[in-house]
Coordinates of C-alpha atoms in Angstrom, one line a residue:
Chain A
M168 CA 99.5 90.5 132.1
A169 CA 95.9 91.7 132.5
T170 CA 97.0 94.4 134.8
I171 CA 99.5 95.7 132.3
K172 CA 96.9 95.8 129.5
D173 CA 94.4 97.6 131.8
F174 CA 97.1 100.1 132.6
F175 CA 97.7 100.9 129.0
R176 CA 94.1 101.2 128.2
S177 CA 94.1 104.2 130.4
K178 CA 97.1 105.7 128.7
P179 CA 95.4 108.8 127.2
K180 CA 94.7 110.2 130.6
Y181 CA 98.4 110.3 131.5
V182 CA 99.3 111.9 128.3
T183 CA 96.9 114.8 129.0
V184 CA 98.2 115.2 132.5
H185 CA 101.9 115.5 131.4
Q186 CA 101.6 117.1 128.1
P187 CA 98.6 119.4 128.2
S188 CA 99.8 122.0 125.7
T189 CA 101.7 120.2 123.0
D190 CA 101.7 117.0 121.0
D191 CA 105.4 117.2 120.3
R192 CA 106.4 113.8 121.5
R193 CA 110.1 114.7 121.7
E194 CA 109.4 116.9 124.6
I195 CA 108.2 114.0 126.7
P196 CA 110.6 113.7 129.6
D197 CA 113.2 110.9 129.4
G198 CA 112.8 108.1 131.8
L199 CA 109.1 108.4 132.2
W200 CA 107.6 107.9 128.8
V201 CA 108.9 106.4 125.6
K202 CA 107.5 106.3 122.2
C203 CA 107.7 102.8 120.7
E204 CA 110.3 102.8 117.9
E205 CA 108.1 100.3 116.0
C206 CA 104.4 101.2 116.5
G207 CA 104.7 104.7 117.8
N208 CA 102.5 104.1 120.8
L209 CA 103.4 105.9 124.0
L210 CA 104.6 103.6 126.7
F211 CA 105.2 104.2 130.4
N212 CA 108.9 103.4 130.9
K213 CA 108.4 101.4 134.1
E214 CA 105.9 99.2 132.3
L215 CA 108.1 98.7 129.4
E216 CA 110.8 97.5 131.7
R217 CA 108.4 95.2 133.5
S218 CA 107.5 93.6 130.2
L219 CA 111.3 93.0 129.7
M220 CA 111.7 95.9 127.2
V221 CA 109.2 94.4 124.8
C222 CA 106.5 96.8 123.6
P223 CA 103.2 95.5 125.2
K224 CA 101.4 97.0 122.2
C225 CA 103.2 95.6 119.2
G226 CA 105.7 93.1 120.7
Y227 CA 108.7 95.0 119.5
H228 CA 111.9 93.8 121.2
Y229 CA 114.1 96.6 122.4
R230 CA 117.8 95.8 122.4
V231 CA 118.9 95.0 126.0
S232 CA 122.2 94.4 127.7
A233 CA 123.6 91.1 128.6
R234 CA 123.2 91.9 132.3
F235 CA 119.5 92.7 131.7
R236 CA 119.0 89.4 129.9
I237 CA 120.7 87.4 132.7
A238 CA 118.8 89.2 135.5
N239 CA 115.5 88.4 133.8
L240 CA 116.2 84.8 132.8
V241 CA 117.9 83.1 135.7
D242 CA 116.9 82.4 139.3
E243 CA 117.7 85.2 141.7
D244 CA 121.2 85.1 143.1
S245 CA 122.0 81.9 141.2
F246 CA 124.5 83.3 138.7
E247 CA 128.2 82.5 139.3
E248 CA 130.3 84.1 136.6
F249 CA 133.2 82.3 135.0
D250 CA 136.4 83.9 133.6
A251 CA 135.4 87.4 134.4
D252 CA 139.1 88.5 134.4
L253 CA 139.8 87.7 130.7
I254 CA 140.7 90.8 128.8
P255 CA 141.6 91.3 125.2
G256 CA 145.2 91.9 123.9
D257 CA 146.1 93.8 120.8
P258 CA 147.9 91.0 118.9
L259 CA 148.1 92.9 115.6
G260 CA 148.9 96.3 116.9
F261 CA 145.7 97.4 115.1
P262 CA 144.9 101.1 114.7
A263 CA 143.0 102.4 117.7
Y264 CA 142.0 99.0 119.0
P265 CA 143.1 99.4 122.6
E266 CA 141.2 102.7 122.8
K267 CA 138.2 101.0 121.3
T268 CA 138.2 98.2 123.8
R269 CA 138.7 100.7 126.7
A270 CA 135.7 102.8 125.5
A271 CA 133.6 99.6 125.2
Q272 CA 134.6 98.5 128.7
E273 CA 133.6 101.9 130.1
K274 CA 130.4 102.0 128.2
T275 CA 129.2 98.5 129.1
G276 CA 130.9 97.9 132.5
L277 CA 132.1 94.6 131.0
K278 CA 135.6 93.4 130.2
E279 CA 134.5 91.7 126.9
A280 CA 131.5 91.0 124.7
V281 CA 130.3 87.9 126.5
I282 CA 129.4 86.9 130.0
T283 CA 129.5 83.2 130.9
G284 CA 128.7 81.4 134.1
R285 CA 126.7 78.8 135.9
C286 CA 123.2 79.4 137.1
R287 CA 119.7 78.0 137.6
I288 CA 116.6 78.5 135.5
K289 CA 113.5 77.6 137.5
G290 CA 115.7 75.6 139.7
I291 CA 117.4 73.7 136.9
P292 CA 121.2 74.1 136.8
V293 CA 122.7 75.2 133.4
I294 CA 125.9 76.7 132.0
L295 CA 124.9 80.1 130.4
G296 CA 126.6 82.4 128.0
V297 CA 125.2 85.8 127.0
M298 CA 126.7 88.1 124.5
E299 CA 126.7 91.9 124.7
F300 CA 126.0 93.7 121.5
G301 CA 127.0 97.0 123.1
F302 CA 130.6 95.8 123.3
I303 CA 132.0 96.5 119.8
G304 CA 128.9 95.1 118.1
G305 CA 129.2 91.8 120.1
S306 CA 132.1 90.9 117.9
M307 CA 134.0 87.7 118.6
G308 CA 137.7 88.1 119.2
S309 CA 140.0 85.8 121.2
V310 CA 138.3 86.5 124.6
V311 CA 134.8 85.7 123.3
G312 CA 136.1 82.6 121.6
E313 CA 138.0 81.4 124.7
K314 CA 135.1 82.1 127.1
I315 CA 132.6 80.3 124.8
T316 CA 135.0 77.4 124.4
R317 CA 135.5 77.1 128.2
A318 CA 131.8 77.3 128.8
A319 CA 131.3 74.3 126.4
E320 CA 134.1 72.4 128.0
R321 CA 132.6 73.1 131.5
A322 CA 129.2 71.8 130.2
I323 CA 131.0 68.6 129.2
E324 CA 132.8 68.3 132.6
T325 CA 129.7 69.1 134.7
K326 CA 127.2 67.3 132.3
L327 CA 125.1 70.4 132.5
P328 CA 123.1 71.8 129.5
L329 CA 124.7 74.7 127.7
I330 CA 122.6 77.8 126.7
I331 CA 124.1 80.6 124.8
I332 CA 122.3 83.8 123.9
S333 CA 124.1 85.2 120.9
T334 CA 123.9 88.7 119.5
S335 CA 126.8 89.8 117.3
G336 CA 127.9 91.5 114.1
G337 CA 130.5 88.7 113.6
A338 CA 134.2 88.2 114.0
R339 CA 136.2 91.1 115.4
M340 CA 138.1 92.7 112.6
Q341 CA 140.7 94.3 114.9
E342 CA 142.1 90.9 115.9
G343 CA 142.3 89.8 112.3
I344 CA 142.9 86.1 111.5
L345 CA 142.8 85.2 115.2
S346 CA 139.2 86.2 115.3
L347 CA 138.4 84.0 112.3
M348 CA 140.1 81.1 114.1
Q349 CA 137.7 81.5 117.0
M350 CA 135.0 80.3 114.7
A351 CA 136.9 77.0 114.3
K352 CA 137.8 76.8 118.0
T353 CA 134.2 77.4 119.3
S354 CA 132.7 75.0 116.7
A355 CA 135.2 72.3 117.7
A356 CA 134.2 72.8 121.4
I357 CA 130.5 72.5 120.6
G358 CA 131.4 69.4 118.5
R359 CA 132.9 67.8 121.6
L360 CA 129.8 68.7 123.7
D361 CA 127.7 67.1 120.9
E362 CA 129.8 63.9 120.9
A363 CA 129.5 63.8 124.7
G364 CA 125.8 63.8 124.4
G365 CA 125.4 67.2 126.0
L366 CA 122.4 69.5 125.3
Y367 CA 123.1 72.8 123.7
I368 CA 120.4 75.4 123.2
S369 CA 121.3 78.3 121.0
V370 CA 119.2 81.5 121.4
L371 CA 119.6 84.1 118.6
A372 CA 118.9 87.7 119.7
N373 CA 118.7 90.7 117.5
P374 CA 121.0 91.0 115.6
C375 CA 123.0 87.7 115.1
T376 CA 125.1 87.6 111.9
A377 CA 128.3 86.6 110.2
G378 CA 131.1 84.9 112.1
V379 CA 129.0 84.0 115.2
M380 CA 126.1 82.8 113.1
A381 CA 128.6 80.8 110.9
S382 CA 129.9 79.0 114.0
F383 CA 128.6 78.1 117.4
A384 CA 125.3 80.0 117.1
S385 CA 124.1 77.7 114.3
L386 CA 125.1 74.5 116.0
G387 CA 122.5 74.2 118.7
D388 CA 120.5 71.0 119.2
I389 CA 117.7 73.4 119.5
I390 CA 117.9 76.9 117.9
I391 CA 115.5 79.6 119.2
A392 CA 115.3 83.1 117.7
A393 CA 113.8 86.3 119.0
P394 CA 110.8 87.6 117.0
K395 CA 111.9 89.7 114.0
A396 CA 115.5 89.5 114.9
L397 CA 118.1 90.0 112.1
V398 CA 119.5 86.5 111.6
A399 CA 121.9 86.1 108.7
F400 CA 125.3 85.2 107.4
A401 CA 125.5 88.4 105.4
G402 CA 123.2 91.2 106.5
P403 CA 120.9 93.0 104.0
R404 CA 123.3 95.9 103.7
V405 CA 126.2 93.7 102.7
I406 CA 124.1 92.0 100.1
E407 CA 122.8 95.2 98.6
Q408 CA 126.3 96.6 98.4
T409 CA 128.1 93.6 97.1
V410 CA 125.6 91.6 95.0
R411 CA 123.2 94.5 94.4
E412 CA 120.3 92.2 94.8
K413 CA 116.9 93.6 95.6
L414 CA 115.6 92.0 98.8
P415 CA 112.1 91.0 99.6
P416 CA 110.5 92.5 102.7
G417 CA 111.2 90.5 105.9
S418 CA 114.2 88.7 104.4
H419 CA 117.0 88.0 107.0
R420 CA 114.5 88.1 109.9
S421 CA 113.8 85.2 112.2
E422 CA 110.5 84.4 110.6
F423 CA 112.1 84.2 107.2
V424 CA 115.0 82.0 108.6
M425 CA 112.5 79.7 110.3
E426 CA 110.4 79.4 107.1
H427 CA 113.6 78.3 105.3
G428 CA 114.3 75.7 108.0
F429 CA 117.2 77.0 110.0
V430 CA 115.5 77.9 113.3
D431 CA 113.4 75.6 115.5
L432 CA 111.2 78.1 117.1
I433 CA 110.6 81.8 117.7
V434 CA 110.2 82.8 121.3
D435 CA 109.1 86.2 122.7
R436 CA 111.6 87.4 125.4
R437 CA 108.8 87.4 127.9
E438 CA 108.3 83.6 127.3
L439 CA 112.0 82.7 127.1
R440 CA 112.4 81.6 130.7
D441 CA 109.3 79.3 130.6
T442 CA 110.3 77.9 127.2
L443 CA 113.8 77.1 128.2
A444 CA 112.6 75.4 131.4
K445 CA 110.2 73.3 129.4
L446 CA 112.9 72.3 126.9
L447 CA 115.2 71.4 129.8
H448 CA 112.4 69.3 131.3
F449 CA 111.9 67.4 128.0
H450 CA 115.6 66.5 128.3
G451 CA 115.1 65.0 131.8
R452 CA 116.5 68.1 133.6
T453 CA 114.8 68.8 136.9
A454 CA 115.1 71.5 139.6
V455 CA 117.5 70.9 142.4
G456 CA 116.9 72.1 145.9
G457 CA 114.1 74.5 146.6
V458 CA 112.6 76.0 143.5
S459 CA 111.8 79.7 143.8
N460 CA 110.4 82.5 141.9
G461 CA 109.2 80.4 139.1
Chain B
M193 CA 146.9 97.0 85.7
V194 CA 148.1 96.7 82.1
N195 CA 147.6 93.6 80.0
G196 CA 147.2 91.5 83.1
N197 CA 150.4 92.8 84.7
L198 CA 150.6 94.6 88.0
D199 CA 151.8 98.2 88.1
F200 CA 154.8 97.4 90.3
E201 CA 155.8 94.7 87.9
K202 CA 155.8 97.0 84.9
P203 CA 159.6 98.0 84.8
L204 CA 160.4 94.3 84.9
V205 CA 157.9 93.2 82.3
E206 CA 159.2 95.9 80.0
L207 CA 162.8 94.9 80.4
E208 CA 161.9 91.2 79.9
S209 CA 160.0 92.0 76.6
R210 CA 163.1 94.0 75.4
I211 CA 165.3 91.0 76.1
A212 CA 162.9 88.8 74.2
E213 CA 162.9 91.3 71.3
L214 CA 166.7 91.4 71.2
R215 CA 166.8 87.6 71.1
R216 CA 164.3 87.4 68.2
F217 CA 166.2 90.1 66.4
S218 CA 169.6 88.4 66.9
K219 CA 168.2 85.1 65.6
E220 CA 166.4 86.6 62.6
K221 CA 169.3 88.8 61.4
N222 CA 171.9 86.3 62.6
I223 CA 173.7 89.0 64.6
D224 CA 175.6 88.1 67.8
L225 CA 174.0 90.1 70.7
T226 CA 175.0 87.8 73.5
E227 CA 176.9 90.5 75.4
E228 CA 174.0 92.9 75.3
I229 CA 171.5 90.3 76.3
T230 CA 173.6 89.0 79.2
T231 CA 173.9 92.6 80.5
L232 CA 170.2 93.1 80.3
E233 CA 169.5 89.7 81.9
K234 CA 171.7 90.6 84.8
K235 CA 169.8 93.9 85.1
A236 CA 166.5 92.0 85.0
A237 CA 167.6 89.6 87.7
K238 CA 168.6 92.5 89.9
L239 CA 165.4 94.3 89.3
R240 CA 163.3 91.1 90.0
H241 CA 165.0 90.7 93.3
E242 CA 164.5 94.4 94.2
I243 CA 160.8 94.3 93.3
Y244 CA 159.9 90.9 94.9
A245 CA 162.1 90.6 97.9
N246 CA 160.4 93.6 99.6
L247 CA 156.7 93.4 98.6
T248 CA 154.3 95.3 100.7
P249 CA 151.2 93.5 102.1
G250 CA 149.1 95.5 99.5
Q251 CA 151.3 94.3 96.7
R252 CA 151.1 90.7 97.9
V253 CA 147.3 91.0 97.8
Q254 CA 147.7 92.0 94.2
L255 CA 149.9 88.9 93.6
A256 CA 147.4 86.6 95.4
R257 CA 144.7 87.9 93.0
H258 CA 147.0 88.1 89.9
P259 CA 145.0 87.3 86.8
K260 CA 147.6 84.8 85.7
R261 CA 148.0 83.2 89.1
P262 CA 147.6 79.4 89.0
L263 CA 144.1 78.4 90.1
A264 CA 143.0 75.2 92.0
L265 CA 142.5 73.2 88.8
D266 CA 146.0 74.2 87.6
F267 CA 147.4 72.7 90.8
I268 CA 145.1 69.7 90.6
N269 CA 146.2 68.9 87.0
L270 CA 149.9 69.2 87.9
I271 CA 149.8 67.4 91.3
F272 CA 147.0 64.9 90.8
P273 CA 146.9 63.9 87.1
D274 CA 144.5 61.1 87.7
F275 CA 142.0 63.3 89.6
L276 CA 138.3 62.2 89.1
E277 CA 135.8 64.8 90.0
L278 CA 132.6 63.9 92.0
H279 CA 129.7 66.2 91.9
G280 CA 126.8 67.4 94.0
D281 CA 125.7 67.7 97.7
R282 CA 122.9 65.1 97.3
L283 CA 120.6 67.7 98.6
Y284 CA 120.1 70.5 96.2
R285 CA 122.6 70.9 93.3
D286 CA 126.3 70.9 92.2
D287 CA 128.1 74.0 93.2
H288 CA 130.9 74.9 90.7
A289 CA 132.9 77.2 93.0
I290 CA 133.9 74.1 95.0
I291 CA 135.5 71.1 93.3
G292 CA 135.8 67.7 95.0
G293 CA 137.0 64.3 94.0
L294 CA 139.4 61.4 94.2
A295 CA 143.0 61.1 93.2
T296 CA 146.2 59.3 94.1
L297 CA 149.2 60.9 95.7
E298 CA 152.4 58.9 95.6
G299 CA 150.3 55.8 94.9
S300 CA 147.8 56.3 97.8
P301 CA 144.2 57.5 97.3
V302 CA 143.3 60.9 98.7
T303 CA 140.2 63.1 98.6
V304 CA 140.8 66.5 97.1
I305 CA 138.5 69.5 97.9
A306 CA 139.2 72.9 96.3
E307 CA 137.8 76.3 95.7
Q308 CA 137.9 77.3 92.0
K309 CA 137.8 80.8 90.5
G310 CA 137.4 81.5 86.8
R311 CA 140.1 82.7 84.5
D312 CA 137.8 84.9 82.4
T313 CA 134.4 86.4 82.6
K314 CA 132.6 83.4 81.2
E315 CA 134.4 81.0 83.6
N316 CA 133.9 83.3 86.5
I317 CA 130.2 83.4 86.0
A318 CA 130.1 79.6 85.9
R319 CA 132.3 79.5 89.0
N320 CA 130.5 82.3 90.7
F321 CA 133.9 84.1 91.1
G322 CA 135.0 81.4 93.4
M323 CA 132.3 82.2 96.0
P324 CA 130.6 79.0 97.1
F325 CA 127.0 78.6 97.9
P326 CA 125.9 76.5 100.9
E327 CA 125.6 73.5 98.7
G328 CA 129.3 73.8 97.8
Y329 CA 130.2 73.5 101.5
R330 CA 127.7 70.6 101.9
K331 CA 129.3 68.8 98.9
A332 CA 132.7 69.3 100.5
L333 CA 131.4 67.8 103.8
R334 CA 129.8 64.9 102.0
L335 CA 133.1 64.0 100.3
M336 CA 135.1 64.5 103.5
K337 CA 132.8 62.1 105.4
Q338 CA 133.2 59.7 102.5
A339 CA 137.0 60.1 102.8
E340 CA 136.7 59.3 106.5
K341 CA 134.7 56.2 105.9
F342 CA 137.3 54.8 103.5
G343 CA 140.3 56.0 105.5
R344 CA 141.5 58.5 102.8
P345 CA 143.5 61.6 103.8
I346 CA 141.9 64.9 102.8
I347 CA 143.7 67.7 101.0
T348 CA 142.0 71.0 100.6
L349 CA 143.0 74.0 98.4
I350 CA 141.7 77.4 99.5
D351 CA 141.2 80.2 97.0
T352 CA 138.0 82.3 97.5
P353 CA 137.1 86.0 98.0
G354 CA 134.6 84.6 100.5
A355 CA 131.3 82.6 100.8
F356 CA 128.6 84.0 98.5
P357 CA 126.6 86.6 100.4
G358 CA 123.4 86.7 98.3
L359 CA 119.8 86.1 99.2
E360 CA 119.7 82.6 97.9
A361 CA 122.7 81.7 100.0
E362 CA 120.8 82.9 103.1
Q363 CA 117.7 80.9 102.1
R364 CA 119.7 77.8 101.9
G365 CA 121.6 78.4 105.1
Q366 CA 125.1 79.7 104.4
A367 CA 125.9 80.2 108.0
E368 CA 124.7 76.8 109.0
A369 CA 126.6 75.1 106.2
I370 CA 129.9 76.8 107.3
A371 CA 129.3 76.1 111.0
V372 CA 128.6 72.4 110.4
N373 CA 131.8 72.1 108.3
L374 CA 133.9 73.7 111.1
M375 CA 132.4 71.3 113.6
Y376 CA 132.9 68.1 111.6
M377 CA 136.3 69.0 110.2
S378 CA 137.5 69.4 113.7
R379 CA 136.8 65.7 114.4
L380 CA 137.1 63.8 111.1
A381 CA 139.2 60.7 111.8
V382 CA 141.6 61.1 108.8
P383 CA 144.6 63.4 108.3
I384 CA 143.7 66.8 106.7
V385 CA 146.2 69.0 105.0
V386 CA 145.0 72.5 104.1
V387 CA 146.8 74.7 101.5
V388 CA 146.0 78.3 101.0
I389 CA 146.9 78.8 97.4
G390 CA 145.6 82.3 96.7
E391 CA 142.9 84.2 98.5
G392 CA 141.7 83.0 101.9
G393 CA 138.5 84.9 102.2
S394 CA 137.2 84.7 105.8
G395 CA 134.6 82.1 106.8
G396 CA 134.3 81.0 103.1
A397 CA 137.9 79.9 103.3
L398 CA 137.8 78.5 106.8
A399 CA 134.8 76.3 105.9
I400 CA 137.2 74.0 104.2
G401 CA 140.2 75.1 106.3
V402 CA 140.2 73.1 109.5
G403 CA 143.0 70.6 109.4
D404 CA 146.1 69.1 111.0
R405 CA 148.5 71.1 108.9
I406 CA 147.8 74.5 107.4
L407 CA 150.2 75.4 104.6
M408 CA 150.2 78.6 102.7
L409 CA 151.9 79.8 99.5
E410 CA 154.3 82.6 100.0
N411 CA 152.2 85.2 98.3
A412 CA 148.8 83.9 99.3
Q413 CA 146.7 85.9 101.8
Y414 CA 144.2 84.8 104.5
S415 CA 142.0 87.3 106.3
V416 CA 138.9 87.7 108.4
I417 CA 137.7 90.5 106.1
S418 CA 138.9 91.8 102.7
P419 CA 141.3 94.7 102.8
E420 CA 138.7 96.7 100.9
G421 CA 135.9 95.9 103.4
C422 CA 138.1 96.7 106.3
A423 CA 139.2 100.1 104.7
A424 CA 135.5 100.9 104.1
I425 CA 134.7 100.4 107.7
L426 CA 137.8 102.0 109.2
W427 CA 138.4 104.9 106.9
H428 CA 135.1 105.0 105.0
D429 CA 137.1 104.6 101.8
A430 CA 137.9 101.3 100.0
S431 CA 140.9 102.9 98.3
F432 CA 142.8 102.6 101.6
A433 CA 142.9 98.8 101.1
P434 CA 146.7 98.7 101.0
E435 CA 146.8 100.3 104.5
A436 CA 144.1 97.9 105.7
A437 CA 146.0 94.9 104.2
A438 CA 149.1 95.9 106.3
A439 CA 147.0 96.5 109.5
L440 CA 145.1 93.2 109.2
K441 CA 148.3 91.1 109.0
I442 CA 147.2 88.8 106.2
T443 CA 150.5 87.6 104.5
A444 CA 151.9 84.1 104.9
K445 CA 154.7 85.5 107.0
D446 CA 152.2 87.3 109.4
L447 CA 150.2 84.2 109.8
F448 CA 153.2 82.1 110.5
E449 CA 154.2 84.5 113.2
L450 CA 150.7 84.5 114.7
K451 CA 151.0 80.6 114.7
V452 CA 147.9 80.2 112.6
I453 CA 149.7 78.4 109.8
D454 CA 152.4 75.7 110.0
E455 CA 154.5 76.3 106.9
I456 CA 155.1 78.8 104.1
I457 CA 155.5 77.2 100.7
P458 CA 158.0 79.2 98.6
E459 CA 157.0 80.6 95.2
P460 CA 159.3 81.2 92.3
L461 CA 160.8 84.7 92.4
G462 CA 158.1 87.0 91.0
G463 CA 155.2 84.9 92.1
A464 CA 153.5 81.6 91.4
H465 CA 152.2 82.9 88.0
R466 CA 155.8 83.0 86.7
D467 CA 156.3 79.2 86.9
Y468 CA 153.3 76.9 87.4
A469 CA 155.3 73.7 87.4
E470 CA 157.8 74.9 90.0
T471 CA 155.0 76.2 92.2
A472 CA 153.0 73.0 92.0
A473 CA 156.1 70.9 92.6
N474 CA 156.7 72.9 95.8
V475 CA 153.1 72.5 96.9
K476 CA 153.2 68.7 96.2
A477 CA 156.4 68.2 98.1
A478 CA 155.0 70.0 101.1
I479 CA 151.8 68.0 101.0
V480 CA 153.6 64.7 100.7
R481 CA 156.0 65.5 103.5
N482 CA 153.3 66.6 105.9
L483 CA 151.0 63.6 105.0
Q484 CA 153.9 61.2 105.7
E485 CA 154.2 62.7 109.2
L486 CA 150.5 62.7 109.9
K487 CA 150.0 59.1 108.7
K488 CA 152.4 58.0 111.5
I489 CA 150.1 59.4 114.2
D490 CA 147.4 57.3 115.7
V491 CA 144.0 58.6 114.5
K492 CA 142.7 59.3 118.1
D493 CA 145.8 61.3 118.9
L494 CA 145.5 63.1 115.5
V495 CA 142.0 64.3 116.3
E496 CA 143.1 65.3 119.8
Q497 CA 146.0 67.2 118.4
R498 CA 143.8 69.0 115.9
Y499 CA 141.5 70.1 118.6
A500 CA 144.4 71.3 120.7
K501 CA 145.9 73.2 117.7
F502 CA 142.8 75.4 117.2
R503 CA 142.0 75.4 121.0
K504 CA 145.1 77.4 121.7
M505 CA 144.7 80.0 118.9
G506 CA 144.0 83.5 120.2
V507 CA 145.7 86.1 122.4
F508 CA 144.2 87.3 125.7
Y509 CA 145.2 88.2 129.3
E510 CA 144.0 87.6 132.8
A511 CA 143.2 91.1 134.1
S512 CA 144.7 90.3 137.5
E513 CA 148.1 89.1 136.4
D514 CA 148.6 90.5 132.8
K515 CA 149.8 87.1 131.7
E516 CA 149.4 85.8 128.2
A517 CA 147.4 82.6 128.2

């Protein structure tokens, strides 16, 4: 990390080189520099990526794709995807839903809002599920419910720990009541894993709300949240619109939720791999075969 | 809405009040108006059938929220006259949007859990408009675990716009409370019969809605999001709620076709509010019949079947073969 810090200390030099005549930051070319959305500091894109899209200055966590999370969490080439072929139907004949799913598929390159599979983290085998917020707000319809349920059932069969990284706006409106029922279905599956003595670690990424929060994401033996992530049943906007309550600063964020006792720990994305490995060790899980890149 | 009556009911309500007036007049003045009254009653019956046989989903939503619709306590009083309410979650406080307690049904003890709205403003404030706080769901779970310990079947009555979405609810873990209920209800080792009596508002309804049999009154609704909320998202205008209600498929008939509920309980023509006793008798008969069936099933199989019931909900395809799973 020292090298990254050193690099950024020399930042002003680069700014002068690339932008000698103007301080209009919007003109900074895409793909080379970005201005941190949170602290406003200029960051070199490559370095931001190397720090897993977390601002090295202020720790702001940029939203990342499910693929990005997996690539930076699991051992290289260890991920074997489950149920990649499951695609949504349109059970209600809901207005514009097929178009919406098609657009989401093109945008994300995924068939649905969650990727599940088996992989290793620092040599330790686990079942992993990672949600994609870019796919209709990470909403849970029948496919997400089914894939999460199958992942939990595979964790029972294989006796492997289950880790799910959740980021979602809730149940998918376009599949109506069937989406709501996925909450019961996934919670029942986690219940079975619980009864079987299986370990389930739930990781809450920004944002994680509503139907997913009110089901499997809240049922982890251990619940980890990303720093400053929006973690809630009803988001601040919903509350302000329906109850017209004035909200204190920081409400609905991970730190607030931990303070009220509903999250075990807050972990920076850059530390997640190490923390998960440590937790797996505490549960008697050890690396199999040759451990690499750890 | 006029005097607690819905717009589409208006012609019928007017006709009915004219009939009542004629009756009073005939009695007071001692004039025989039997013929006129019979004609009007025939007309009313025809009109009643025309109005209620073909309700749109939007109109059913109005019926489900009808100001005179029987609420959970009305059903409890009619079905479980010996009901004894038990209070509190033993953690924080007693939530008044959820009622729980003990009663007998056909001589056997049962645990009853219900969501209760208010009838007027004062009651609604006390009941938080039927929107439970986390402690309400935790009270429900406490009483359900108690039922399991003593081998009592559980009956739940659903009627809520949704779980309360305020700051205090967040501070006390609304999401956690709902999730934990979903998990435990899926494995409680006693029969559970769920009845949606009015509004089934999303996670706030489901949190007491995981059971072996899901029954629903004819004009009740059950939805992942309120029609108003859906309309606001889709068309940026909550006044499109009737269109959203149709798109969301939230009527008892829709849910039966989607295999989410097991049985539709008929209401008197015109809706439950027209005859509490008849509605409650229908609900009671359905509960009793379903419980009799469930009691015959070995508890292990019962829990297994309950898991399988929710396990198969949902519609999806395998990309390669386009086959429904």
